[in-house]
């Protein structure tokens, strides 16, 4: 990776450090800083992945003030996946949560609104 590429991630790294204050007690499994290639933007993104249940995802959703209608549910063969995105401190944040399938789940492999 070139210095220019790493420099591009600097805003997200700074915001991630700032998030440790207000969100320091929230659960995490993995946190990563990536370059995003969304159609409308090119830049850094912070990805928070939670693998210990959907309750952890909900804690982050509430803390980041993401509306429930902005959450996407994907049903995988053996798990449910929730995903939400927002901007915080000028940096794009993605939150991914994984947990057990709901007992009344539709056919797996589908993406439905949460």
Short mmCIF file of C-alpha atoms in Angstrom, two decimals:
data_model
loop_
_atom_site.label_atom_id
_atom_site.label_comp_id
_atom_site.label_asym_id
_atom_site.label_seq_id
_atom_site.Cartn_x
_atom_site.Cartn_y
_atom_site.Cartn_z
CA UNK A 1 0.00 0.00 0.00
CA UNK A 2 1.41 3.39 -0.88
CA UNK A 3 1.65 6.27 1.59
CA UNK A 4 -0.99 8.08 -0.43
CA UNK A 5 -3.43 5.18 0.02
CA UNK A 6 -2.81 4.96 3.76
CA UNK A 7 -3.20 8.73 4.01
CA UNK A 8 -6.68 8.33 2.50
CA UNK A 9 -7.69 6.24 5.54
CA UNK A 10 -6.51 8.87 8.03
CA UNK A 11 -9.95 10.51 8.62
CA UNK A 12 -11.50 7.14 9.49
CA UNK A 13 -8.63 6.21 11.79
CA UNK A 14 -9.02 9.53 13.62
CA UNK A 15 -12.79 9.07 13.96
CA UNK A 16 -12.35 5.47 15.13
CA UNK A 17 -10.12 6.73 17.95
CA UNK A 18 -12.73 9.36 18.85
CA UNK A 19 -15.48 6.70 18.91
CA UNK A 20 -13.71 4.95 21.80
CA UNK A 21 -15.00 7.70 24.11
CA UNK A 22 -18.77 7.68 23.64
CA UNK A 23 -18.97 4.09 22.36
CA UNK A 24 -16.16 2.50 24.37
CA UNK A 25 -18.47 0.23 26.36
CA UNK A 26 -20.31 -1.15 23.31
CA UNK A 27 -19.51 -4.72 22.23
CA UNK A 28 -17.36 -5.49 19.20
CA UNK A 29 -16.10 -8.63 17.54
CA UNK A 30 -14.15 -7.00 14.71
CA UNK A 31 -13.51 -3.41 13.69
CA UNK A 32 -11.82 -2.62 10.39
CA UNK A 33 -11.03 0.45 8.32
CA UNK A 34 -11.39 -0.05 4.57
CA UNK A 35 -11.57 1.95 1.39
CA UNK A 36 -15.12 2.11 0.08
CA UNK A 37 -16.01 2.19 -3.59
CA UNK A 38 -19.67 3.11 -3.32
CA UNK A 39 -21.08 4.53 -6.55
CA UNK A 40 -21.56 7.95 -4.97
CA UNK A 41 -18.31 8.14 -3.00
CA UNK A 42 -14.73 6.93 -2.76
CA UNK A 43 -13.06 7.07 0.63
CA UNK A 44 -12.60 5.43 4.00
CA UNK A 45 -15.22 3.40 5.84
CA UNK A 46 -15.26 1.92 9.35
CA UNK A 47 -16.81 -1.56 9.48
CA UNK A 48 -18.02 -2.87 12.84
CA UNK A 49 -18.85 -6.60 12.82
CA UNK A 50 -20.73 -8.27 15.67
CA UNK A 51 -20.86 -12.06 15.79
CA UNK A 52 -22.25 -12.69 19.27
CA UNK A 53 -25.93 -12.04 18.55
CA UNK A 54 -28.27 -9.43 17.19
CA UNK A 55 -28.63 -7.68 20.56
CA UNK A 56 -25.10 -6.32 20.10
CA UNK A 57 -26.11 -4.98 16.67
CA UNK A 58 -29.12 -3.27 18.21
CA UNK A 59 -26.94 -1.53 20.81
CA UNK A 60 -24.80 -0.04 18.03
CA UNK A 61 -27.83 0.87 15.91
CA UNK A 62 -29.30 2.84 18.80
CA UNK A 63 -25.98 4.47 19.74
CA UNK A 64 -25.40 5.65 16.17
CA UNK A 65 -29.06 6.76 15.90
CA UNK A 66 -29.76 4.62 12.84
CA UNK A 67 -33.49 4.33 12.15
CA UNK A 68 -34.92 0.78 12.34
CA UNK A 69 -36.24 1.22 8.79
CA UNK A 70 -32.65 1.66 7.57
CA UNK A 71 -31.63 -1.85 8.68
CA UNK A 72 -31.39 -4.64 6.11
CA UNK A 73 -31.99 -8.24 7.13
CA UNK A 74 -30.44 -11.09 5.16
CA UNK A 75 -31.28 -14.68 5.94
CA UNK A 76 -28.29 -16.94 5.43
CA UNK A 77 -28.50 -20.75 5.50
CA UNK A 78 -27.55 -20.96 9.18
CA UNK A 79 -27.79 -17.39 10.52
CA UNK A 80 -29.49 -14.04 10.24
CA UNK A 81 -27.47 -10.99 9.20
CA UNK A 82 -28.38 -7.37 9.92
CA UNK A 83 -26.63 -4.45 8.20
CA UNK A 84 -26.97 -0.71 8.63
CA UNK A 85 -24.96 2.27 7.45
CA UNK A 86 -24.60 5.84 8.60
CA UNK A 87 -22.20 8.73 8.65
CA UNK A 88 -20.60 9.73 11.95
CA UNK A 89 -18.05 12.49 12.31
CA UNK A 90 -17.88 12.81 8.54
CA UNK A 91 -16.90 9.15 8.03
CA UNK A 92 -19.05 6.34 6.65
CA UNK A 93 -19.81 3.60 9.21
CA UNK A 94 -21.16 0.12 8.42
CA UNK A 95 -22.49 -2.08 11.21
CA UNK A 96 -22.94 -5.81 10.55
CA UNK A 97 -24.58 -8.16 13.04
CA UNK A 98 -24.93 -11.93 12.91
CA UNK A 99 -27.13 -14.16 15.02
CA UNK A 100 -29.45 -17.15 15.00
CA UNK A 101 -32.22 -17.46 12.44
CA UNK A 102 -35.64 -16.38 13.72
CA UNK A 103 -37.95 -19.34 14.33
CA UNK A 104 -40.44 -18.01 11.78
CA UNK A 105 -37.88 -17.11 9.12
CA UNK A 106 -38.85 -17.01 5.46
CA UNK A 107 -36.78 -19.05 3.02
CA UNK A 108 -33.06 -18.50 3.65
CA UNK A 109 -30.89 -16.63 1.17
CA UNK A 110 -33.39 -13.77 0.89
CA UNK A 111 -32.90 -10.15 1.83
CA UNK A 112 -35.91 -8.54 3.46
CA UNK A 113 -36.57 -5.29 5.29
CA UNK A 114 -36.08 -5.60 9.02
#
